[in-house]
mmCIF file of C-alpha atoms in Angstrom:
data_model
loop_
_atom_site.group_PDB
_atom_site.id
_atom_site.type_symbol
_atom_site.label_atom_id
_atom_site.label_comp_id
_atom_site.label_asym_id
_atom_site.label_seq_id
_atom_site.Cartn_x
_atom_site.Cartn_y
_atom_site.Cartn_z
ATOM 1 C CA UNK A 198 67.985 -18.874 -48.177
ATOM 2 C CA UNK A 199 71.463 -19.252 -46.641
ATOM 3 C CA UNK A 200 74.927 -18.728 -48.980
ATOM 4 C CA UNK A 201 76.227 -22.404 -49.773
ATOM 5 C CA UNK A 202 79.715 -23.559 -48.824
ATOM 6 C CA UNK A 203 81.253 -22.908 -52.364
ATOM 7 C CA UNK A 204 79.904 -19.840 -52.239
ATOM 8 C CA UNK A 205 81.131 -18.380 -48.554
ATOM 9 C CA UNK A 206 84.719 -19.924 -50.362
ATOM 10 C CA UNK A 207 83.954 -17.622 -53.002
ATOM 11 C CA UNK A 208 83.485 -14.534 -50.955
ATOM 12 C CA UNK A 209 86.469 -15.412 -48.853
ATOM 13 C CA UNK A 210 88.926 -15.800 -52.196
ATOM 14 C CA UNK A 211 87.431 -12.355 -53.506
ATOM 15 C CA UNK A 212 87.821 -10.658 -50.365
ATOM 16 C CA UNK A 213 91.654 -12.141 -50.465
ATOM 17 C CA UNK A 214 91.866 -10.699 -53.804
ATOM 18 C CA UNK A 215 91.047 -7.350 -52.818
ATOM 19 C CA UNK A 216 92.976 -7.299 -49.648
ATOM 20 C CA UNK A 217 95.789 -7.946 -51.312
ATOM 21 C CA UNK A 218 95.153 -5.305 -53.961
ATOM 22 C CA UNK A 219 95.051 -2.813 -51.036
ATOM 23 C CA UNK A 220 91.625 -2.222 -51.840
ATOM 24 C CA UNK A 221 90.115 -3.280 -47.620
ATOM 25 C CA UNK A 222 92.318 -1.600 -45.072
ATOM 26 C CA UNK A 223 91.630 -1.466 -41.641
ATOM 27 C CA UNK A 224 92.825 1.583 -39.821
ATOM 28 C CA UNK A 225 93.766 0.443 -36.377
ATOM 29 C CA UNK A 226 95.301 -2.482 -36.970
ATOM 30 C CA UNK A 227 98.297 -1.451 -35.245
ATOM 31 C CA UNK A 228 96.316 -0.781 -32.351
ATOM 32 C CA UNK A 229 95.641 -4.643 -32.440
ATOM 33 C CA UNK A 230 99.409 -5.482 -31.225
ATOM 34 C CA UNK A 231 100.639 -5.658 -27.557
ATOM 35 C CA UNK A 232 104.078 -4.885 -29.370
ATOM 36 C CA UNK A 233 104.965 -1.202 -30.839
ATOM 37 C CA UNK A 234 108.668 -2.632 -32.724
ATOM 38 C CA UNK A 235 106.663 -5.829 -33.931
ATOM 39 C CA UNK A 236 103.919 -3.520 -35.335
ATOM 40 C CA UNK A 237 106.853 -1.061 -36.622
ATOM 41 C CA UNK A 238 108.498 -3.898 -37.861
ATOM 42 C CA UNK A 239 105.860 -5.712 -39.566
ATOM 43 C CA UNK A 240 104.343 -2.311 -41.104
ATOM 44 C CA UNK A 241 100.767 -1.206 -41.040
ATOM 45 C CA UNK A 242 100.179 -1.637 -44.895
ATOM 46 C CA UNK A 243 100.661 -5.490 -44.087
ATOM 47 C CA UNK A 244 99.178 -5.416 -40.400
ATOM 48 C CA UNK A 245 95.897 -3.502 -42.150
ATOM 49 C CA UNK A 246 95.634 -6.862 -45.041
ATOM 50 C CA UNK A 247 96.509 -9.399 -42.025
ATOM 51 C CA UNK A 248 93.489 -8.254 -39.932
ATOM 52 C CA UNK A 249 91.328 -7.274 -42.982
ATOM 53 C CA UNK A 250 91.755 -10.929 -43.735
ATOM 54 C CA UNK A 251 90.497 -12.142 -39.692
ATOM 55 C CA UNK A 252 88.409 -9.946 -39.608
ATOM 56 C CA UNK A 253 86.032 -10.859 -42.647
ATOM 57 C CA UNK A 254 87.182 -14.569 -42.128
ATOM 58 C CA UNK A 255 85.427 -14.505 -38.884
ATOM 59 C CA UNK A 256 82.186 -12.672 -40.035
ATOM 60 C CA UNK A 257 82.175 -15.722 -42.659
ATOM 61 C CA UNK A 258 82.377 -17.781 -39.532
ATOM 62 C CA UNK A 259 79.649 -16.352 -37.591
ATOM 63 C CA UNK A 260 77.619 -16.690 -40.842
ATOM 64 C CA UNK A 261 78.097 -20.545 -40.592
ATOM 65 C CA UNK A 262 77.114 -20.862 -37.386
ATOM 66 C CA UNK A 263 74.145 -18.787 -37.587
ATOM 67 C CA UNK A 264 73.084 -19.913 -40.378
ATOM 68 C CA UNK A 265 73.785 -23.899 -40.270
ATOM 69 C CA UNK A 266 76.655 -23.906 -43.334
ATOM 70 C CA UNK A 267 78.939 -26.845 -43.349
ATOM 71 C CA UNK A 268 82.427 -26.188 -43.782
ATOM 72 C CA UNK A 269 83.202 -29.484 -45.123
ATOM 73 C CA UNK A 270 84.262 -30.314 -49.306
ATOM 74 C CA UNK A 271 84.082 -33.753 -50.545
ATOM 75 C CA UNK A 272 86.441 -34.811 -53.025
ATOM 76 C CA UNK A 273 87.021 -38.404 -54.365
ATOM 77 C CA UNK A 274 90.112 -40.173 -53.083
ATOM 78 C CA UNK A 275 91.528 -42.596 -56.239
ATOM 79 C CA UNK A 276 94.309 -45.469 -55.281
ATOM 80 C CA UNK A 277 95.268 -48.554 -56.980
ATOM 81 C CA UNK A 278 91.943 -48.318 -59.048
ATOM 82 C CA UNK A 279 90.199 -47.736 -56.010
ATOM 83 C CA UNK A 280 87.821 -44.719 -55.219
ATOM 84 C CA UNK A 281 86.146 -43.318 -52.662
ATOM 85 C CA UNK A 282 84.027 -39.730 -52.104
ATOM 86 C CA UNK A 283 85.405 -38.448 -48.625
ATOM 87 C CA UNK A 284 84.602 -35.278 -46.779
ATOM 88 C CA UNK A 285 87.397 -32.633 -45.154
ATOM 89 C CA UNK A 286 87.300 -29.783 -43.040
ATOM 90 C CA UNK A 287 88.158 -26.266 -45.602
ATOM 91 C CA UNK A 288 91.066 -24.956 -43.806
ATOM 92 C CA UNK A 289 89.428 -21.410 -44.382
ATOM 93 C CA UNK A 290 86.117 -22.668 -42.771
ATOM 94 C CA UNK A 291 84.978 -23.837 -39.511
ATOM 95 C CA UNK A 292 83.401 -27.186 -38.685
ATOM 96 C CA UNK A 293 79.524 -27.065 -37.715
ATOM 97 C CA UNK A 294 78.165 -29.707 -35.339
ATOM 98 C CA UNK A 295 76.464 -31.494 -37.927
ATOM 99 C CA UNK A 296 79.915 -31.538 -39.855
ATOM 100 C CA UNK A 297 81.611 -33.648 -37.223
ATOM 101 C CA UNK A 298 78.686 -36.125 -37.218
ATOM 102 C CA UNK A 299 79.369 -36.212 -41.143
ATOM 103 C CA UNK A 300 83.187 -36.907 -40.262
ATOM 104 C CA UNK A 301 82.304 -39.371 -37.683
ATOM 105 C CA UNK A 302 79.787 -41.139 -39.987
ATOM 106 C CA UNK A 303 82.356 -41.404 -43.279
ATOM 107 C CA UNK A 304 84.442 -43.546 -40.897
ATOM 108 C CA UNK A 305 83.475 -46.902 -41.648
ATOM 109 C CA UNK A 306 83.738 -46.515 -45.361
ATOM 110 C CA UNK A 307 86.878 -44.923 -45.020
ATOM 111 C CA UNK A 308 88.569 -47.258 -42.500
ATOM 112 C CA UNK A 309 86.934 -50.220 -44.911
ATOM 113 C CA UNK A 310 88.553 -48.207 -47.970
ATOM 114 C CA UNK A 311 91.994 -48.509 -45.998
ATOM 115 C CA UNK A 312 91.521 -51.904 -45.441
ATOM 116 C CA UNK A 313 91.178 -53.003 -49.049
ATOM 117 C CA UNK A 314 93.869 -51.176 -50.090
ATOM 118 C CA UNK A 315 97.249 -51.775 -48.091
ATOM 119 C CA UNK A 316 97.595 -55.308 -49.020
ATOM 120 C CA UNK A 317 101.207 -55.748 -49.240
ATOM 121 C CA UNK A 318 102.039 -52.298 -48.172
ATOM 122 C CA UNK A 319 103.876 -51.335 -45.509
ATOM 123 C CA UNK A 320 103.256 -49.266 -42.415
ATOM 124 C CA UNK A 321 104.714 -46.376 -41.535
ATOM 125 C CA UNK A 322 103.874 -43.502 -38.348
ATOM 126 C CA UNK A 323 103.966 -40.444 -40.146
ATOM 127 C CA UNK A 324 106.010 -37.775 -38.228
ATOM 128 C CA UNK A 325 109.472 -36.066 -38.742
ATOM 129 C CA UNK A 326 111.022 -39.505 -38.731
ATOM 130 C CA UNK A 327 108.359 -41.951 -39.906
ATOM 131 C CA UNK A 328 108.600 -45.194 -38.309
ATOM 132 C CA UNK A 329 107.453 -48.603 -39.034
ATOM 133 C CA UNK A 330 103.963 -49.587 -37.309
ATOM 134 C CA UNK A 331 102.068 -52.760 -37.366
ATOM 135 C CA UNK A 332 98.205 -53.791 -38.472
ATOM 136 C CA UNK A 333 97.539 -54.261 -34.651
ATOM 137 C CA UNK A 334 98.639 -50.931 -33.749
ATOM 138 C CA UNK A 335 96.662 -49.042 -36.547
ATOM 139 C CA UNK A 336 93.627 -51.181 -35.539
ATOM 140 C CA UNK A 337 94.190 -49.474 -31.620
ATOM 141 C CA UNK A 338 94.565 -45.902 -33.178
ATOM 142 C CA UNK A 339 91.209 -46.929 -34.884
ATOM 143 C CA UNK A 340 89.349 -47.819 -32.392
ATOM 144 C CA UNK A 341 90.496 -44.979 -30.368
ATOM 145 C CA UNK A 342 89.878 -42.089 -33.163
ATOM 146 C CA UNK A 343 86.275 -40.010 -33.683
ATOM 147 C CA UNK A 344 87.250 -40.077 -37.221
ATOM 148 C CA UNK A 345 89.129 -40.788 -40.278
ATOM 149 C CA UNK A 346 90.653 -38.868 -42.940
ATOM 150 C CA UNK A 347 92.037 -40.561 -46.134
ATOM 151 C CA UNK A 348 93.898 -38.891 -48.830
ATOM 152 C CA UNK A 349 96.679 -40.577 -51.396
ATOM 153 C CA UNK A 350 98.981 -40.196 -53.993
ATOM 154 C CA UNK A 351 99.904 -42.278 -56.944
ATOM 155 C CA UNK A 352 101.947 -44.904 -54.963
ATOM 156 C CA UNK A 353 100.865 -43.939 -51.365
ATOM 157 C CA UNK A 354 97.941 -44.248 -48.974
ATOM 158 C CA UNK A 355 97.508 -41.725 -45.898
ATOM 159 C CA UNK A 356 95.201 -42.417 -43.224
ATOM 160 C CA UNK A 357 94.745 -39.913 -40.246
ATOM 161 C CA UNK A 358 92.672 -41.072 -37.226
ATOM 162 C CA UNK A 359 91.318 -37.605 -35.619
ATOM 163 C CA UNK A 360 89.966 -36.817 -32.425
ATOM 164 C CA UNK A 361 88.431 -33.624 -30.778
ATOM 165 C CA UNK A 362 88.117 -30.462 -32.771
ATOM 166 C CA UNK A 363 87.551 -30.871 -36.677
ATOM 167 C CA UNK A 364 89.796 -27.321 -36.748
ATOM 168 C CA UNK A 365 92.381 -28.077 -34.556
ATOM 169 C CA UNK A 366 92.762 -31.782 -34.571
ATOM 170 C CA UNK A 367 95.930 -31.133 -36.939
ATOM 171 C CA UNK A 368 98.099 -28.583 -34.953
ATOM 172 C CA UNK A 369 100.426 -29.894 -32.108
ATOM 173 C CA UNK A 370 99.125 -27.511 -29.859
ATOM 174 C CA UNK A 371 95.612 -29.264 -29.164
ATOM 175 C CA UNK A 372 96.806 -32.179 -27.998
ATOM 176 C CA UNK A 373 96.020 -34.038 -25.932
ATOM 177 C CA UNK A 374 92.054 -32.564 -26.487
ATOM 178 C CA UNK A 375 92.154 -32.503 -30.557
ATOM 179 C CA UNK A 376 95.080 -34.661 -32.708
ATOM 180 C CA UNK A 377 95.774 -36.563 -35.147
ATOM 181 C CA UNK A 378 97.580 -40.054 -35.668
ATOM 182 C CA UNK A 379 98.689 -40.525 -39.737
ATOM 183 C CA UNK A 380 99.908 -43.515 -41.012
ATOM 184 C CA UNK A 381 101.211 -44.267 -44.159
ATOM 185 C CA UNK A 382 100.753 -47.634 -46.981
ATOM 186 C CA UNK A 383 103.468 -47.744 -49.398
ATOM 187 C CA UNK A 384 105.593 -50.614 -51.104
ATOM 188 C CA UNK A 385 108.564 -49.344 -49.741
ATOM 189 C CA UNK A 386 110.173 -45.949 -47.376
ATOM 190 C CA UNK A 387 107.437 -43.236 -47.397
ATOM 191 C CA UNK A 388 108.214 -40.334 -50.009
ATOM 192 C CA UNK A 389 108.552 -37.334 -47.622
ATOM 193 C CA UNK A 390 105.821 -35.968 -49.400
ATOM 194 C CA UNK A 391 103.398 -33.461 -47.194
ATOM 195 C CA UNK A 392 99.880 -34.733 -48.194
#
């Protein structure tokens, strides 16, 4: 019988725990660097925890795929008295096939959840300036994403339309193959707050 999700997240915290206690050390991590003043730099006590870290992180990986364990956690998004169970990638996990068909599949019900609940909001492009978007042009982004993510706080609603790879879809660096697009519902400016 295979290790469950909350239980590889388990392993992974422990072995964290003990890394940081100095009790894993691997010996040649400074081996692992192209750079000899970087690895001087950064010291091999902190090197050793930094690849002690990968390197049981990716056995945990390897586990998942062999053994079929989703790396997805489903938590209950609440707004304005509205709630909804939604799945998300664990950023210390990978995604499984059968993960991405669960992220493709919770679509509807998300985008539906969205739907119901920005009455009256506005729309905002999330980014390092937001800026004001329209119904039409979140409607485009939806019909272009794989997916949707929803998460929210007490007075705002975030919606990200995903594409590509579950794990890279939110670094800058995959595009144009993985991304992102995250809008934002609120009464008035959005917060600023990183959700």
């Amino acid at each position: 019988m295979a290790y469950t999700t909350e239980q590889l997240l388990d392993f992974l915290d422990q072995e964290l725990r003990a890394t940081w206690k100095g009790e894993r050390v691997v010996l040649s991590s400074a081996d692992r660097i192209d750079n000899p003043v970087l690895s001087k730099a950064i010291g091999a006590d902190k090197l050793s925890k930094v690849f002690a870290i990968q390197d049981f992180r990716a056995q945990i990986h390897d586990y998942q795929h062999e053994h079929g364990v989703s790396g997805l956690m489903w938590y209950t998004c609440r707004f304005q008295g509205r709630s909804l169970r939604v799945p998300e990638l664990h950023p210390q996990l990978i995604a499984i096939p059968a993960d991405k068909l669960a992220l493709v599949g919770a679509k509807p019900a998300i985008v539906e959840f969205w739907r119901q609940s920005i009455a009256g909001l506005r729309l905002w492009m999330a980014g390092n300036q937001p800026q004001p978007t329209t119904p039409e042009e979140v409607e485009q982004l939806i019909a272009a994403s794989e997916w949707a993510e929803l998460s929210a706080t007490r007075d705002e609603l975030y919606l990200s339309l995903c594409w590509g790879d579950p794990k890279d879809c939110h670094c800058d660096w995959a595009k144009p193959e993985s991304g992102c697009d995250r809008i934002i519902a609120t009464a008035g400016e959005p917060s600023g707050i990183k959700v």
